[in-house]
GROMACS .gro file of C-alpha atoms in nm:
model
  480
    1MET     CA    1  11.334  13.418   5.779
    2LEU     CA    2  11.381  13.739   5.585
    3LEU     CA    3  11.158  14.021   5.707
    4ILE     CA    4  11.120  14.318   5.474
    5ALA     CA    5  10.797  14.487   5.583
    6VAL     CA    6  10.773  14.684   5.907
    7GLY     CA    7  10.400  14.716   5.960
    8SER     CA    8  10.190  14.422   6.072
    9ASP     CA    9   9.999  14.391   5.737
   10GLY     CA   10  10.316  14.402   5.529
   11LEU     CA   11  10.484  14.152   5.758
   12LEU     CA   12  10.195  13.905   5.719
   13VAL     CA   13  10.204  13.931   5.338
   14GLU     CA   14  10.578  13.868   5.321
   15LEU     CA   15  10.550  13.568   5.554
   16LEU     CA   16  10.268  13.421   5.341
   17LYS     CA   17  10.469  13.460   5.022
   18HIS     CA   18  10.776  13.302   5.176
   19ARG     CA   19  10.580  13.006   5.319
   20LEU     CA   20  10.380  12.939   5.000
   21ASN     CA   21  10.697  12.928   4.793
   22GLN     CA   22  10.832  12.661   5.026
   23MET     CA   23  10.510  12.457   5.000
   24ALA     CA   24  10.507  12.476   4.620
   25ILE     CA   25  10.850  12.318   4.602
   26MET     CA   26  10.779  12.050   4.863
   27THR     CA   27  10.436  11.932   4.730
   28SER     CA   28  10.485  11.929   4.348
   29PHE     CA   29  10.612  11.568   4.309
   30PRO     CA   30  10.425  11.392   4.593
   31VAL     CA   31  10.089  11.521   4.474
   32GLY     CA   32  10.142  11.389   4.120
   33LEU     CA   33  10.233  11.038   4.242
   34GLU     CA   34   9.926  11.012   4.459
   35GLU     CA   35   9.697  11.100   4.169
   36GLU     CA   36   9.860  10.835   3.938
   37ASP     CA   37   9.816  10.564   4.208
   38GLY     CA   38   9.445  10.640   4.231
   39SER     CA   39   9.465  10.735   4.597
   40LYS     CA   40   9.298  11.072   4.539
   41GLY     CA   41   9.003  11.132   4.766
   42GLY     CA   42   9.109  10.866   5.022
   43ASP     CA   43   9.209  10.910   5.383
   44GLN     CA   44   9.528  11.092   5.287
   45PRO     CA   45   9.517  11.468   5.339
   46SER     CA   46   9.449  11.671   5.026
   47PHE     CA   47   9.660  11.956   4.897
   48SER     CA   48   9.394  12.207   5.002
   49ASP     CA   49   9.390  12.067   5.357
   50SER     CA   50   9.768  12.095   5.374
   51VAL     CA   51   9.755  12.453   5.254
   52ALA     CA   52   9.481  12.538   5.503
   53GLU     CA   53   9.675  12.386   5.791
   54ASP     CA   54   9.995  12.556   5.686
   55LYS     CA   55   9.809  12.883   5.644
   56PHE     CA   56   9.666  12.854   5.997
   57GLN     CA   57  10.012  12.786   6.137
   58LEU     CA   58  10.152  13.069   5.930
   59ASP     CA   59   9.884  13.310   6.053
   60SER     CA   60   9.961  13.222   6.414
   61GLN     CA   61  10.333  13.260   6.354
   62ALA     CA   62  10.283  13.592   6.177
   63VAL     CA   63  10.065  13.727   6.457
   64ASP     CA   64  10.331  13.627   6.709
   65GLU     CA   65  10.598  13.800   6.500
   66VAL     CA   66  10.388  14.116   6.470
   67ASN     CA   67  10.319  14.119   6.844
   68ASN     CA   68  10.690  14.080   6.912
   69VAL     CA   69  10.769  14.373   6.682
   70GLU     CA   70  10.501  14.591   6.840
   71ASN     CA   71  10.621  14.505   7.189
   72LYS     CA   72  10.973  14.596   7.086
   73ASP     CA   73  10.849  14.926   6.945
   74GLN     CA   74  10.690  15.006   7.280
   75GLY     CA   75  11.034  14.991   7.437
   76ASP     CA   76  10.966  14.682   7.649
   77ILE     CA   77  10.739  14.881   7.878
   78GLN     CA   78  10.651  14.681   8.187
   79ASP     CA   79  10.294  14.592   8.276
   80ILE     CA   80  10.179  14.856   8.520
   81ASP     CA   81   9.962  14.603   8.703
   82ASN     CA   82  10.279  14.433   8.825
   83VAL     CA   83  10.444  14.756   8.945
   84GLU     CA   84  10.407  14.870   9.304
   85VAL     CA   85  10.259  15.217   9.341
   86ALA     CA   86  10.496  15.444   9.534
   87SER     CA   87  10.367  15.682   9.798
   88GLY     CA   88  10.350  16.058   9.761
   89SER     CA   89  10.424  16.259   9.449
   90PRO     CA   90  10.693  16.191   9.187
   91LEU     CA   91  10.783  16.561   9.179
   92PRO     CA   92  11.096  16.688   9.357
   93GLY     CA   93  11.077  16.990   9.582
   94LEU     CA   94  10.729  16.917   9.721
   95LYS     CA   95  10.643  16.849  10.081
   96PRO     CA   96  10.538  16.488  10.160
   97GLN     CA   97  10.164  16.447  10.115
   98GLN     CA   98   9.912  16.189  10.231
   99LEU     CA   99   9.720  16.109   9.912
  100ASP     CA  100   9.428  15.870   9.881
  101GLU     CA  101   9.337  15.662   9.577
  102SER     CA  102   9.129  15.944   9.428
  103PHE     CA  103   9.453  16.118   9.328
  104ARG     CA  104   9.590  15.810   9.150
  105ILE     CA  105   9.603  15.824   8.770
  106PRO     CA  106   9.402  15.531   8.623
  107ARG     CA  107   9.578  15.260   8.424
  108GLU     CA  108   9.375  15.345   8.113
  109THR     CA  109   9.491  15.706   8.133
  110ILE     CA  110   9.854  15.598   8.165
  111GLU     CA  111   9.817  15.384   7.852
  112ILE     CA  112   9.671  15.678   7.660
  113LEU     CA  113   9.952  15.902   7.780
  114LYS     CA  114  10.233  15.672   7.669
  115ASN     CA  115  10.068  15.559   7.342
  116GLN     CA  116   9.896  15.875   7.221
  117VAL     CA  117  10.024  16.179   7.409
  118PHE     CA  118  10.393  16.088   7.410
  119GLY     CA  119  10.557  15.963   7.091
  120PHE     CA  120  10.864  15.920   6.875
  121ASP     CA  121  10.863  16.291   6.786
  122THR     CA  122  10.864  16.414   7.148
  123PHE     CA  123  10.942  16.170   7.430
  124PHE     CA  124  10.974  15.795   7.365
  125VAL     CA  125  10.861  15.614   7.680
  126THR     CA  126  11.056  15.307   7.790
  127SER     CA  127  10.915  15.259   8.141
  128GLN     CA  128  10.696  15.423   8.399
  129ASP     CA  129  10.692  15.446   8.778
  130PRO     CA  130  10.341  15.505   8.918
  131TYR     CA  131  10.297  15.709   9.234
  132GLU     CA  132   9.995  15.794   9.444
  133GLY     CA  133  10.009  16.147   9.311
  134GLY     CA  134  10.121  16.095   8.951
  135VAL     CA  135  10.340  15.896   8.715
  136LEU     CA  136  10.708  15.931   8.632
  137PHE     CA  137  10.787  15.829   8.273
  138LYS     CA  138  11.140  15.734   8.176
  139GLY     CA  139  11.256  15.734   7.816
  140ASN     CA  140  11.435  15.924   7.544
  141LEU     CA  141  11.375  16.290   7.468
  142ARG     CA  142  11.350  16.366   7.096
  143GLY     CA  143  11.453  16.712   6.976
  144GLU     CA  144  11.457  17.030   7.183
  145ALA     CA  145  11.300  17.004   7.525
  146ALA     CA  146  11.104  17.329   7.492
  147LYS     CA  147  10.940  17.226   7.163
  148SER     CA  148  10.868  16.874   7.287
  149TYR     CA  149  10.708  17.018   7.600
  150GLU     CA  150  10.476  17.235   7.392
  151LYS     CA  151  10.371  16.942   7.171
  152ILE     CA  152  10.308  16.705   7.461
  153THR     CA  153  10.117  16.970   7.658
  154ARG     CA  154   9.899  17.049   7.357
  155ARG     CA  155   9.814  16.682   7.303
  156MET     CA  156   9.745  16.628   7.671
  157GLN     CA  157   9.510  16.926   7.685
  158ASP     CA  158   9.329  16.808   7.372
  159THR     CA  159   9.282  16.465   7.531
  160PHE     CA  160   9.223  16.540   7.899
  161GLY     CA  161   9.169  16.915   7.922
  162ASP     CA  162   9.329  17.077   8.228
  163VAL     CA  163   9.303  16.771   8.453
  164TYR     CA  164   9.675  16.688   8.441
  165LYS     CA  165  10.000  16.886   8.447
  166LEU     CA  166  10.320  16.789   8.263
  167PHE     CA  167  10.676  16.841   8.390
  168LEU     CA  168  10.997  16.771   8.198
  169LEU     CA  169  11.277  16.723   8.452
  170ILE     CA  170  11.623  16.575   8.492
  171ASN     CA  171  11.644  16.246   8.681
  172PRO     CA  172  11.906  16.302   8.956
  173GLU     CA  173  11.992  15.931   8.954
  174ASP     CA  174  12.125  15.915   8.598
  175ASP     CA  175  12.099  16.279   8.476
  176LYS     CA  176  11.859  16.174   8.199
  177PRO     CA  177  11.532  16.348   8.104
  178VAL     CA  178  11.210  16.222   8.262
  179ALA     CA  179  10.849  16.325   8.214
  180VAL     CA  180  10.618  16.357   8.512
  181VAL     CA  181  10.240  16.382   8.487
  182VAL     CA  182  10.041  16.471   8.799
  183PRO     CA  183   9.678  16.567   8.865
  184ARG     CA  184   9.650  16.942   8.898
  185LYS     CA  185   9.456  16.904   9.222
  186THR     CA  186   9.777  16.780   9.390
  187LEU     CA  187   9.944  17.114   9.312
  188GLN     CA  188   9.723  17.334   9.528
  189PRO     CA  189   9.923  17.595   9.729
  190ASP     CA  190   9.964  17.542  10.100
  191THR     CA  191   9.727  17.729  10.327
  192THR     CA  192   9.848  17.907  10.638
  193ALA     CA  193   9.674  17.945  10.972
  194VAL     CA  194   9.758  18.316  10.982
  195PRO     CA  195   9.649  18.536  10.687
  196GLU     CA  196   9.945  18.626  10.469
  197TRP     CA  197   9.878  18.999  10.476
  198PHE     CA  198   9.862  19.000  10.857
  199ALA     CA  199  10.195  18.818  10.897
  200ALA     CA  200  10.360  19.041  10.635
  201ALA     CA  201  10.234  19.356  10.811
  202ALA     CA  202  10.360  19.235  11.149
  203PHE     CA  203  10.705  19.153  11.012
  204GLY     CA  204  10.711  19.486  10.828
  205LEU     CA  205  10.640  19.690  11.142
  206VAL     CA  206  10.913  19.513  11.336
  207THR     CA  207  11.154  19.569  11.045
  208VAL     CA  208  11.080  19.943  11.043
  209PHE     CA  209  11.159  19.953  11.414
  210THR     CA  210  11.490  19.765  11.374
  211LEU     CA  211  11.590  19.989  11.082
  212LEU     CA  212  11.536  20.296  11.301
  213LEU     CA  213  11.704  20.139  11.601
  214ARG     CA  214  12.007  20.036  11.398
  215ASN     CA  215  12.072  20.400  11.305
  216VAL     CA  216  12.046  20.532  11.664
  217PRO     CA  217  12.352  20.398  11.850
  218ALA     CA  218  12.242  20.566  12.173
  219LEU     CA  219  11.943  20.334  12.199
  220GLN     CA  220  12.115  20.010  12.103
  221SER     CA  221  12.284  19.964  12.441
  222ASN     CA  222  11.955  19.994  12.631
  223LEU     CA  223  11.662  19.871  12.428
  224LEU     CA  224  11.405  19.938  12.702
  225SER     CA  225  11.490  20.309  12.700
  226THR     CA  226  11.362  20.332  12.344
  227PHE     CA  227  11.004  20.378  12.460
  228ASP     CA  228  11.108  20.667  12.686
  229ASN     CA  229  11.311  20.836  12.409
  230LEU     CA  230  11.092  20.812  12.103
  231GLU     CA  231  11.226  21.147  11.987
  232LEU     CA  232  11.565  20.987  11.935
  233LEU     CA  233  11.415  20.752  11.678
  234LYS     CA  234  11.373  21.052  11.449
  235ASP     CA  235  11.752  21.068  11.422
  236GLY     CA  236  11.743  20.726  11.263
  237LEU     CA  237  11.498  20.822  10.988
  238PRO     CA  238  11.758  20.920  10.721
  239GLY     CA  239  11.958  20.600  10.762
  240ALA     CA  240  11.647  20.385  10.777
  241PHE     CA  241  11.518  20.552  10.461
  242VAL     CA  242  11.839  20.482  10.264
  243THR     CA  243  11.850  20.118  10.370
  244ALA     CA  244  11.479  20.078  10.303
  245LEU     CA  245  11.531  20.236   9.960
  246THR     CA  246  11.776  19.965   9.858
  247LEU     CA  247  11.536  19.701   9.991
  248GLY     CA  248  11.245  19.854   9.802
  249VAL     CA  249  11.439  19.877   9.476
  250HIS     CA  250  11.545  19.515   9.523
  251GLU     CA  251  11.185  19.395   9.557
  252LEU     CA  252  11.065  19.622   9.277
  253GLY     CA  253  11.319  19.461   9.043
  254HIS     CA  254  11.173  19.120   9.125
  255ILE     CA  255  10.815  19.236   9.072
  256LEU     CA  256  10.868  19.410   8.737
  257VAL     CA  257  11.058  19.121   8.579
  258ALA     CA  258  10.824  18.860   8.728
  259ARG     CA  259  10.528  19.028   8.563
  260ASP     CA  260  10.686  18.987   8.219
  261ALA     CA  261  10.798  18.629   8.291
  262GLY     CA  262  10.456  18.513   8.408
  263VAL     CA  263  10.572  18.450   8.766
  264LYS     CA  264  10.334  18.537   9.051
  265PHE     CA  265  10.473  18.651   9.385
  266GLY     CA  266  10.313  18.648   9.726
  267ILE     CA  267  10.336  18.935   9.973
  268PRO     CA  268  10.701  18.987  10.077
  269TYR     CA  269  10.793  18.920  10.440
  270PHE     CA  270  11.064  19.163  10.551
  271VAL     CA  271  11.284  18.994  10.809
  272PRO     CA  272  11.409  19.222  11.092
  273SER     CA  273  11.769  19.220  11.210
  274TRP     CA  274  11.922  19.381  11.519
  275GLN     CA  275  12.264  19.398  11.350
  276ILE     CA  276  12.194  19.555  11.007
  277GLY     CA  277  11.828  19.655  11.031
  278SER     CA  278  11.687  19.386  10.804
  279PHE     CA  279  11.787  19.062  10.636
  280GLY     CA  280  11.578  19.147  10.331
  281ALA     CA  281  11.249  18.988  10.232
  282ILE     CA  282  11.118  18.635  10.193
  283THR     CA  283  10.893  18.617   9.888
  284ARG     CA  284  10.696  18.306   9.794
  285ILE     CA  285  10.641  18.210   9.432
  286LEU     CA  286  10.272  18.122   9.402
  287ASN     CA  287  10.256  17.959   9.059
  288ILE     CA  288  10.465  17.710   8.862
  289VAL     CA  289  10.757  17.881   8.687
  290PRO     CA  290  10.769  17.781   8.317
  291LYS     CA  291  11.145  17.729   8.274
  292ARG     CA  292  11.487  17.794   8.428
  293GLU     CA  293  11.549  18.110   8.227
  294ASP     CA  294  11.233  18.268   8.368
  295LEU     CA  295  11.339  18.187   8.723
  296LEU     CA  296  11.689  18.320   8.653
  297LYS     CA  297  11.563  18.653   8.520
  298VAL     CA  298  11.335  18.702   8.819
  299ALA     CA  299  11.596  18.596   9.075
  300LEU     CA  300  11.880  18.815   8.947
  301ALA     CA  301  11.663  19.124   8.888
  302GLY     CA  302  11.631  19.203   9.260
  303PRO     CA  303  12.000  19.188   9.361
  304LEU     CA  304  12.108  19.355   9.037
  305ALA     CA  305  11.877  19.652   9.103
  306GLY     CA  306  11.970  19.665   9.472
  307PHE     CA  307  12.343  19.649   9.402
  308SER     CA  308  12.314  19.924   9.140
  309VAL     CA  309  12.142  20.166   9.377
  310GLY     CA  310  12.359  20.063   9.671
  311PHE     CA  311  12.688  20.119   9.489
  312LEU     CA  312  12.566  20.452   9.352
  313LEU     CA  313  12.476  20.576   9.701
  314TYR     CA  314  12.796  20.432   9.848
  315ILE     CA  315  13.015  20.620   9.600
  316LEU     CA  316  12.803  20.933   9.641
  317GLY     CA  317  12.867  20.920  10.015
  318PHE     CA  318  13.243  20.960   9.957
  319ILE     CA  319  13.185  21.250   9.720
  320LEU     CA  320  12.952  21.446   9.949
  321PRO     CA  321  13.109  21.635  10.240
  322PRO     CA  322  13.048  21.510  10.595
  323SER     CA  323  12.715  21.624  10.734
  324ASP     CA  324  12.727  21.912  10.987
  325GLY     CA  325  13.096  21.947  10.908
  326ILE     CA  326  13.176  21.643  11.122
  327GLY     CA  327  12.989  21.345  10.982
  328VAL     CA  328  13.065  20.998  11.113
  329ILE     CA  329  13.406  20.923  11.256
  330VAL     CA  330  13.523  20.571  11.169
  331ASP     CA  331  13.852  20.388  11.186
  332ALA     CA  332  14.012  20.254  10.871
  333SER     CA  333  13.988  19.901  11.010
  334VAL     CA  334  13.611  19.910  10.949
  335PHE     CA  335  13.669  19.877  10.575
  336HIS     CA  336  13.851  19.548  10.621
  337GLU     CA  337  13.511  19.384  10.668
  338SER     CA  338  13.432  19.395  10.295
  339PHE     CA  339  13.664  19.336  10.002
  340LEU     CA  340  13.459  19.544   9.760
  341ALA     CA  341  13.364  19.820  10.005
  342GLY     CA  342  13.724  19.846  10.127
  343GLY     CA  343  13.865  19.849   9.774
  344ILE     CA  344  13.630  20.126   9.661
  345ALA     CA  345  13.704  20.326   9.976
  346LYS     CA  346  14.079  20.309   9.917
  347LEU     CA  347  14.045  20.404   9.550
  348LEU     CA  348  13.831  20.708   9.636
  349LEU     CA  349  14.005  20.822   9.954
  350GLY     CA  350  14.362  20.741   9.858
  351ASP     CA  351  14.620  20.830  10.125
  352ALA     CA  352  14.349  20.962  10.357
  353LEU     CA  353  14.260  20.602  10.439
  354LYS     CA  354  14.543  20.465  10.650
  355GLU     CA  355  14.569  20.199  10.916
  356GLY     CA  356  14.492  20.329  11.266
  357THR     CA  357  14.379  20.670  11.140
  358PRO     CA  358  14.021  20.787  11.214
  359ILE     CA  359  13.842  20.942  10.919
  360SER     CA  360  13.530  21.158  10.891
  361LEU     CA  361  13.270  21.041  10.639
  362ASN     CA  362  12.924  21.132  10.526
  363PRO     CA  363  12.687  20.885  10.699
  364LEU     CA  364  12.549  20.795  10.357
  365VAL     CA  365  12.853  20.568  10.320
  366ILE     CA  366  12.748  20.358  10.621
  367TRP     CA  367  12.381  20.354  10.525
  368ALA     CA  368  12.450  20.247  10.169
  369TRP     CA  369  12.697  19.986  10.290
  370ALA     CA  370  12.421  19.828  10.498
  371GLY     CA  371  12.206  19.810  10.186
  372LEU     CA  372  12.490  19.645   9.994
  373LEU     CA  373  12.536  19.388  10.269
  374ILE     CA  374  12.165  19.300  10.270
  375ASN     CA  375  12.174  19.245   9.893
  376ALA     CA  376  12.494  19.042   9.926
  377ILE     CA  377  12.364  18.798  10.185
  378ASN     CA  378  12.050  18.746   9.975
  379SER     CA  379  12.282  18.657   9.686
  380ILE     CA  380  12.439  18.365   9.876
  381PRO     CA  381  12.380  18.053   9.662
  382ALA     CA  382  12.174  17.859   9.915
  383GLY     CA  383  11.819  17.728   9.932
  384GLU     CA  384  11.547  17.961   9.809
  385LEU     CA  385  11.749  18.279   9.848
  386ASP     CA  386  11.798  18.483   9.533
  387GLY     CA  387  12.146  18.333   9.504
  388GLY     CA  388  12.008  17.982   9.548
  389ARG     CA  389  11.753  18.037   9.272
  390ILE     CA  390  12.026  18.179   9.049
  391ALA     CA  391  12.247  17.873   9.109
  392PHE     CA  392  11.951  17.642   9.042
  393SER     CA  393  11.870  17.820   8.716
  394ILE     CA  394  12.228  17.813   8.588
  395TRP     CA  395  12.351  17.469   8.698
  396GLY     CA  396  12.034  17.269   8.761
  397ARG     CA  397  11.872  17.104   9.061
  398LYS     CA  398  12.140  16.845   9.145
  399ALA     CA  399  12.436  17.085   9.137
  400SER     CA  400  12.250  17.361   9.321
  401SER     CA  401  12.163  17.128   9.609
  402ARG     CA  402  12.533  17.055   9.654
  403ILE     CA  403  12.615  17.426   9.636
  404THR     CA  404  12.353  17.490   9.904
  405GLY     CA  405  12.518  17.236  10.132
  406VAL     CA  406  12.860  17.393  10.086
  407SER     CA  407  12.722  17.744  10.145
  408ILE     CA  408  12.551  17.643  10.469
  409VAL     CA  409  12.870  17.477  10.596
  410LEU     CA  410  13.075  17.789  10.516
  411LEU     CA  411  12.816  18.013  10.680
  412GLY     CA  412  12.823  17.786  10.983
  413LEU     CA  413  13.199  17.829  11.011
  414ALA     CA  414  13.165  18.206  10.963
  415SER     CA  415  12.903  18.220  11.238
  416LEU     CA  416  13.176  18.135  11.488
  417PHE     CA  417  13.317  18.483  11.427
  418SER     CA  418  13.013  18.684  11.312
  419ASP     CA  419  12.670  18.731  11.468
  420VAL     CA  420  12.526  18.825  11.128
  421ALA     CA  421  12.639  18.495  10.979
  422PHE     CA  422  12.495  18.303  11.276
  423TYR     CA  423  12.148  18.453  11.242
  424TRP     CA  424  12.159  18.423  10.866
  425VAL     CA  425  12.247  18.052  10.864
  426ALA     CA  426  11.964  17.994  11.113
  427LEU     CA  427  11.724  18.182  10.886
  428ILE     CA  428  11.828  17.978  10.583
  429PHE     CA  429  11.807  17.648  10.765
  430PHE     CA  430  11.459  17.701  10.909
  431LEU     CA  431  11.289  17.918  10.645
  432GLN     CA  432  11.478  17.924  10.317
  433ARG     CA  433  11.668  17.599  10.279
  434GLY     CA  434  11.436  17.479  10.001
  435PRO     CA  435  11.421  17.273   9.791
  436ILE     CA  436  11.297  17.485   9.505
  437ALA     CA  437  10.957  17.380   9.371
  438PRO     CA  438  10.962  17.202   9.032
  439LEU     CA  439  10.951  17.407   8.714
  440SER     CA  440  10.739  17.305   8.417
  441GLU     CA  441  11.048  17.239   8.205
  442GLU     CA  442  11.388  17.218   8.376
  443ILE     CA  443  11.595  17.075   8.089
  444THR     CA  444  11.660  17.377   7.866
  445ASP     CA  445  11.956  17.592   7.973
  446PRO     CA  446  11.905  17.970   8.003
  447ASP     CA  447  12.042  18.215   7.750
  448GLU     CA  448  12.412  18.292   7.795
  449LYS     CA  449  12.354  18.661   7.864
  450TYR     CA  450  12.133  18.581   8.162
  451ILE     CA  451  12.384  18.323   8.283
  452GLY     CA  452  12.651  18.594   8.270
  453LEU     CA  453  12.436  18.836   8.470
  454GLY     CA  454  12.358  18.566   8.724
  455ILE     CA  455  12.725  18.484   8.776
  456LEU     CA  456  12.795  18.858   8.809
  457VAL     CA  457  12.540  18.885   9.092
  458LEU     CA  458  12.693  18.586   9.272
  459PHE     CA  459  13.040  18.734   9.228
  460LEU     CA  460  12.936  19.078   9.359
  461GLY     CA  461  12.775  18.919   9.663
  462LEU     CA  462  13.093  18.724   9.731
  463LEU     CA  463  13.312  19.035   9.704
  464VAL     CA  464  13.090  19.228   9.945
  465CYS     CA  465  13.096  18.948  10.204
  466LEU     CA  466  13.465  18.860  10.180
  467PRO     CA  467  13.705  19.064  10.399
  468PHE     CA  468  13.965  19.302  10.259
  469PRO     CA  469  14.296  19.129  10.349
  470PHE     CA  470  14.545  19.401  10.253
  471PRO     CA  471  14.667  19.683  10.480
  472PHE     CA  472  14.549  20.032  10.389
  473SER     CA  473  14.879  20.183  10.279
  474GLU     CA  474  14.988  20.334   9.951
  475GLU     CA  475  15.254  20.069   9.898
  476ALA     CA  476  15.016  19.778   9.957
  477ILE     CA  477  14.753  19.914   9.721
  478SER     CA  478  15.005  19.983   9.445
  479ASN     CA  479  15.138  19.629   9.475
  480PHE     CA  480  14.785  19.492   9.468
   0.00000   0.00000   0.00000
């Protein structure tokens, strides 16, 4: 059977024409013979009865053909009544939730979503997986993800208002786009038993104390004597101020860029550290980030600002004369702990920096170095650290989860030789391991200039954390 029309009406007309032409050929001679024999009007079926019966059969056949075509156009979507509803939410990066049936999206709503909200011009649905807290739609993305997201969101708001939220994500199983629709009431932020401002203030006070203590070596050996020698804490004020300055600039970079990107931050929790004064701040993102480029801009802004101020102060420390004519006496071996810090020190000090030779420096060098180290460890590509968010934004969810695993393993190995690495891997594992909450649209790659800046931040953090392997001699540096 030759089918020319695509729509159901056109298909029915073409089928009628084709069938009637066949009947005209088959009934022309038999009808004439019956009339000549005088059998007209007897028990034999008339021509009109034959046409009526054939038309009824043709109508049924045409309807079946049209239904088959329409079912094919729907992409062979399975009947949702026969699909088991999975528990929890279809979104990645969310904590497991106990959801009752009130959160479940009705079948009628799912039909409207796939037939009216989605479409050939945006996202062509081929199947759906219902969950207690939403529906995951599989299919084919049409056109640019950002434009399709805007169209689908506009249609969904026109149909349902703000009841549901759309996400365009990458399916980790086959790396293909999927659309997820969830009720907005399932996206409420977690509540804490302790008020956020109270916890942040408590962590902040302890961090101020550790920053002061870190810059008073006389008190580090006997912590209990601190309360009997509060005057000594004043000696740690300059160093604590410099380190706190790099921390403050870091957080300010996040806040300023987040305001333009539409990202809302919670109150930062500054994490104290006995070794370097502070591990930086843990900052929660309170709303849903629109896209990966927005997250990338916010994540890289903090380390980029902190590194800029830290390197400026570090270089300035070599230029300024030692304080009180003496300054801080350090051995050259100290600069082996950082590839970038050691390289800059050798370039600026030249022959004055030699193996086994003590050198007098302005304490600003040590204070700024601590700020650089804090920014560097926050740039490690793991979990919800700045580096982890940068890796997620550049390479996507699946690749960043693997990078996080590798980073934690390497930090675990480094913790065998470094107390800082040990405490940092513990902090990541218990507080910052992620996963990162879903973004509204995770398919579109960021702009290349932001990708370049993100890779620069990761590279700077790596250079600060890696040791300087070369001996501090003129010959070694010239060969390097």
